[in-house]
């Protein structure tokens, strides 16, 4: 079990083109592609920041988790993702410690990663994703 790095910082928004202009054209980050994640009802847009990414989350509709987040909180920071080795062991350890997770088991996320979210109520207010290459 090991935390390897910050995988990505995810920002929810409805205007990926405006974000692309900022991150790619003005700040000069490399845009590394978009990928729909059907299970979460979002399209992810990735910009490389060294070994990590900024991940823009664009909801596919108002009833999706990110769509609801935007209605409730407006655009902004959505979650922080840590890449780990030993995801299933972390899930077990978190459950044993009584930490609240958003799902019972990891799901498939973007980039072929298995992911699970730790509830903000268990983290001091930040939604935290743990992910592992599958
Ligand atoms: Co993520």
Tab-separated table of N, CA and C in Angstrom, residues 8-59:
chain	number	residue	atom	x	y	z
A	8	UNK	N	-4.782	13.833	-10.020
A	8	UNK	CA	-5.390	15.008	-10.644
A	8	UNK	C	-6.179	15.820	-9.646
A	9	UNK	N	-6.375	17.070	-10.016
A	9	UNK	CA	-7.287	17.958	-9.314
A	9	UNK	C	-8.429	18.189	-10.280
A	10	UNK	N	-9.655	17.889	-9.844
A	10	UNK	CA	-10.806	17.956	-10.744
A	10	UNK	C	-11.642	19.194	-10.459
A	11	UNK	N	-11.991	19.897	-11.532
A	11	UNK	CA	-12.761	21.132	-11.453
A	11	UNK	C	-14.028	20.952	-12.274
A	12	UNK	N	-15.175	21.214	-11.646
A	12	UNK	CA	-16.456	21.072	-12.336
A	12	UNK	C	-16.804	22.373	-13.037
A	13	UNK	N	-17.316	22.255	-14.266
A	13	UNK	CA	-17.714	23.452	-15.010
A	13	UNK	C	-18.586	23.088	-16.187
A	14	UNK	N	-19.186	24.124	-16.767
A	14	UNK	CA	-20.084	23.921	-17.908
A	14	UNK	C	-19.530	24.489	-19.204
A	15	UNK	N	-18.317	25.036	-19.142
A	15	UNK	CA	-17.790	25.737	-20.310
A	15	UNK	C	-16.355	25.287	-20.591
A	16	UNK	N	-16.224	24.058	-21.128
A	16	UNK	CA	-14.876	23.530	-21.344
A	16	UNK	C	-14.043	24.370	-22.311
A	17	UNK	N	-14.699	25.030	-23.272
A	17	UNK	CA	-13.930	25.827	-24.233
A	17	UNK	C	-13.278	27.031	-23.541
A	18	UNK	N	-14.029	27.671	-22.650
A	18	UNK	CA	-13.448	28.794	-21.901
A	18	UNK	C	-12.283	28.300	-21.038
A	19	UNK	N	-12.450	27.130	-20.423
A	19	UNK	CA	-11.372	26.569	-19.607
A	19	UNK	C	-10.170	26.209	-20.473
A	20	UNK	N	-10.434	25.657	-21.657
A	20	UNK	CA	-9.338	25.286	-22.558
A	20	UNK	C	-8.521	26.521	-22.943
A	21	UNK	N	-9.213	27.620	-23.201
A	21	UNK	CA	-8.499	28.855	-23.555
A	21	UNK	C	-7.566	29.251	-22.423
A	22	UNK	N	-8.053	29.190	-21.177
A	22	UNK	CA	-7.204	29.549	-20.037
A	22	UNK	C	-6.027	28.581	-19.891
A	23	UNK	N	-6.340	27.292	-19.797
A	23	UNK	CA	-5.284	26.329	-19.453
A	23	UNK	C	-4.307	26.092	-20.605
A	24	UNK	N	-4.826	26.015	-21.838
A	24	UNK	CA	-3.961	25.681	-22.976
A	24	UNK	C	-3.382	26.928	-23.628
A	25	UNK	N	-4.246	27.836	-24.053
A	25	UNK	CA	-3.764	28.982	-24.834
A	25	UNK	C	-3.004	29.973	-23.960
A	26	UNK	N	-3.505	30.245	-22.767
A	26	UNK	CA	-2.888	31.295	-21.944
A	26	UNK	C	-1.821	30.715	-21.029
A	27	UNK	N	-2.138	29.657	-20.282
A	27	UNK	CA	-1.153	29.113	-19.334
A	27	UNK	C	-0.180	28.133	-20.000
A	28	UNK	N	-0.517	27.641	-21.196
A	28	UNK	CA	0.425	26.822	-21.948
A	28	UNK	C	0.488	25.366	-21.526
A	29	UNK	N	-0.538	24.881	-20.834
A	29	UNK	CA	-0.551	23.451	-20.483
A	29	UNK	C	-0.899	22.627	-21.716
A	30	UNK	N	-0.400	21.391	-21.762
A	30	UNK	CA	-0.733	20.477	-22.848
A	30	UNK	C	-2.110	19.856	-22.596
A	31	UNK	N	-3.019	20.022	-23.570
A	31	UNK	CA	-4.322	19.366	-23.501
A	31	UNK	C	-4.131	17.928	-23.940
A	32	UNK	N	-4.440	16.963	-23.064
A	32	UNK	CA	-4.122	15.577	-23.404
A	32	UNK	C	-5.355	14.743	-23.715
A	33	UNK	N	-6.497	15.381	-23.919
A	33	UNK	CA	-7.641	14.653	-24.428
A	33	UNK	C	-8.872	14.688	-23.555
A	34	UNK	N	-9.984	14.277	-24.157
A	34	UNK	CA	-11.269	14.217	-23.473
A	34	UNK	C	-11.744	12.783	-23.475
A	35	UNK	N	-12.476	12.432	-22.429
A	35	UNK	CA	-12.959	11.053	-22.335
A	35	UNK	C	-14.281	11.038	-21.588
A	36	UNK	N	-15.335	10.474	-22.209
A	36	UNK	CA	-16.595	10.340	-21.473
A	36	UNK	C	-16.479	9.211	-20.445
A	37	UNK	N	-17.034	9.446	-19.256
A	37	UNK	CA	-17.140	8.379	-18.248
A	37	UNK	C	-18.634	8.162	-18.027
A	38	UNK	N	-19.155	7.149	-18.746
A	38	UNK	CA	-20.604	6.919	-18.775
A	38	UNK	C	-21.176	6.699	-17.379
A	39	UNK	N	-20.438	5.942	-16.555
A	39	UNK	CA	-20.968	5.569	-15.243
A	39	UNK	C	-21.191	6.796	-14.360
A	40	UNK	N	-20.450	7.892	-14.609
A	40	UNK	CA	-20.574	9.084	-13.777
A	40	UNK	C	-21.333	10.211	-14.487
A	41	UNK	N	-21.654	10.013	-15.766
A	41	UNK	CA	-22.380	11.051	-16.508
A	41	UNK	C	-21.558	12.300	-16.727
A	42	UNK	N	-20.270	12.132	-16.981
A	42	UNK	CA	-19.401	13.296	-17.243
A	42	UNK	C	-18.496	13.026	-18.436
A	43	UNK	N	-18.039	14.127	-19.030
A	43	UNK	CA	-16.888	14.055	-19.916
A	43	UNK	C	-15.739	14.721	-19.182
A	44	UNK	N	-14.588	14.042	-19.187
A	44	UNK	CA	-13.404	14.585	-18.533
A	44	UNK	C	-12.484	15.158	-19.605
A	45	UNK	N	-11.902	16.314	-19.291
A	45	UNK	CA	-10.946	16.963	-20.188
A	45	UNK	C	-9.650	17.119	-19.396
A	46	UNK	N	-8.556	16.555	-19.914
A	46	UNK	CA	-7.311	16.501	-19.145
A	46	UNK	C	-6.264	17.483	-19.663
A	47	UNK	N	-5.623	18.153	-18.729
A	47	UNK	CA	-4.476	19.012	-19.037
A	47	UNK	C	-3.314	18.531	-18.171
A	48	UNK	N	-2.151	18.321	-18.806
A	48	UNK	CA	-0.987	17.808	-18.080
A	48	UNK	C	-0.348	18.902	-17.242
A	49	UNK	N	-0.075	18.567	-15.985
A	49	UNK	CA	0.706	19.451	-15.106
A	49	UNK	C	1.806	18.585	-14.502
A	50	UNK	N	2.958	18.552	-15.155
A	50	UNK	CA	4.012	17.648	-14.710
A	50	UNK	C	3.498	16.215	-14.713
A	51	UNK	N	3.650	15.528	-13.601
A	51	UNK	CA	3.214	14.131	-13.473
A	51	UNK	C	1.729	14.016	-13.137
A	52	UNK	N	1.077	15.156	-12.957
A	52	UNK	CA	-0.322	15.176	-12.540
A	52	UNK	C	-1.171	15.832	-13.626
A	53	UNK	N	-2.458	15.938	-13.379
A	53	UNK	CA	-3.365	16.563	-14.341
A	53	UNK	C	-4.336	17.495	-13.643
A	54	UNK	N	-4.763	18.490	-14.396
A	54	UNK	CA	-6.010	19.174	-14.078
A	54	UNK	C	-7.071	18.493	-14.920
A	55	UNK	N	-8.160	18.080	-14.275
A	55	UNK	CA	-9.234	17.352	-14.946
A	55	UNK	C	-10.489	18.210	-14.873
A	56	UNK	N	-10.949	18.676	-16.038
A	56	UNK	CA	-12.202	19.423	-16.064
A	56	UNK	C	-13.352	18.444	-16.203
A	57	UNK	N	-14.359	18.599	-15.377
A	57	UNK	CA	-15.532	17.722	-15.396
A	57	UNK	C	-16.706	18.468	-16.004
A	58	UNK	N	-17.187	17.958	-17.121
A	58	UNK	CA	-18.339	18.562	-17.793
A	58	UNK	C	-19.496	17.574	-17.714
A	59	UNK	N	-20.569	17.922	-16.986
A	59	UNK	CA	-21.656	16.951	-16.830
A	59	UNK	C	-22.435	16.762	-18.128
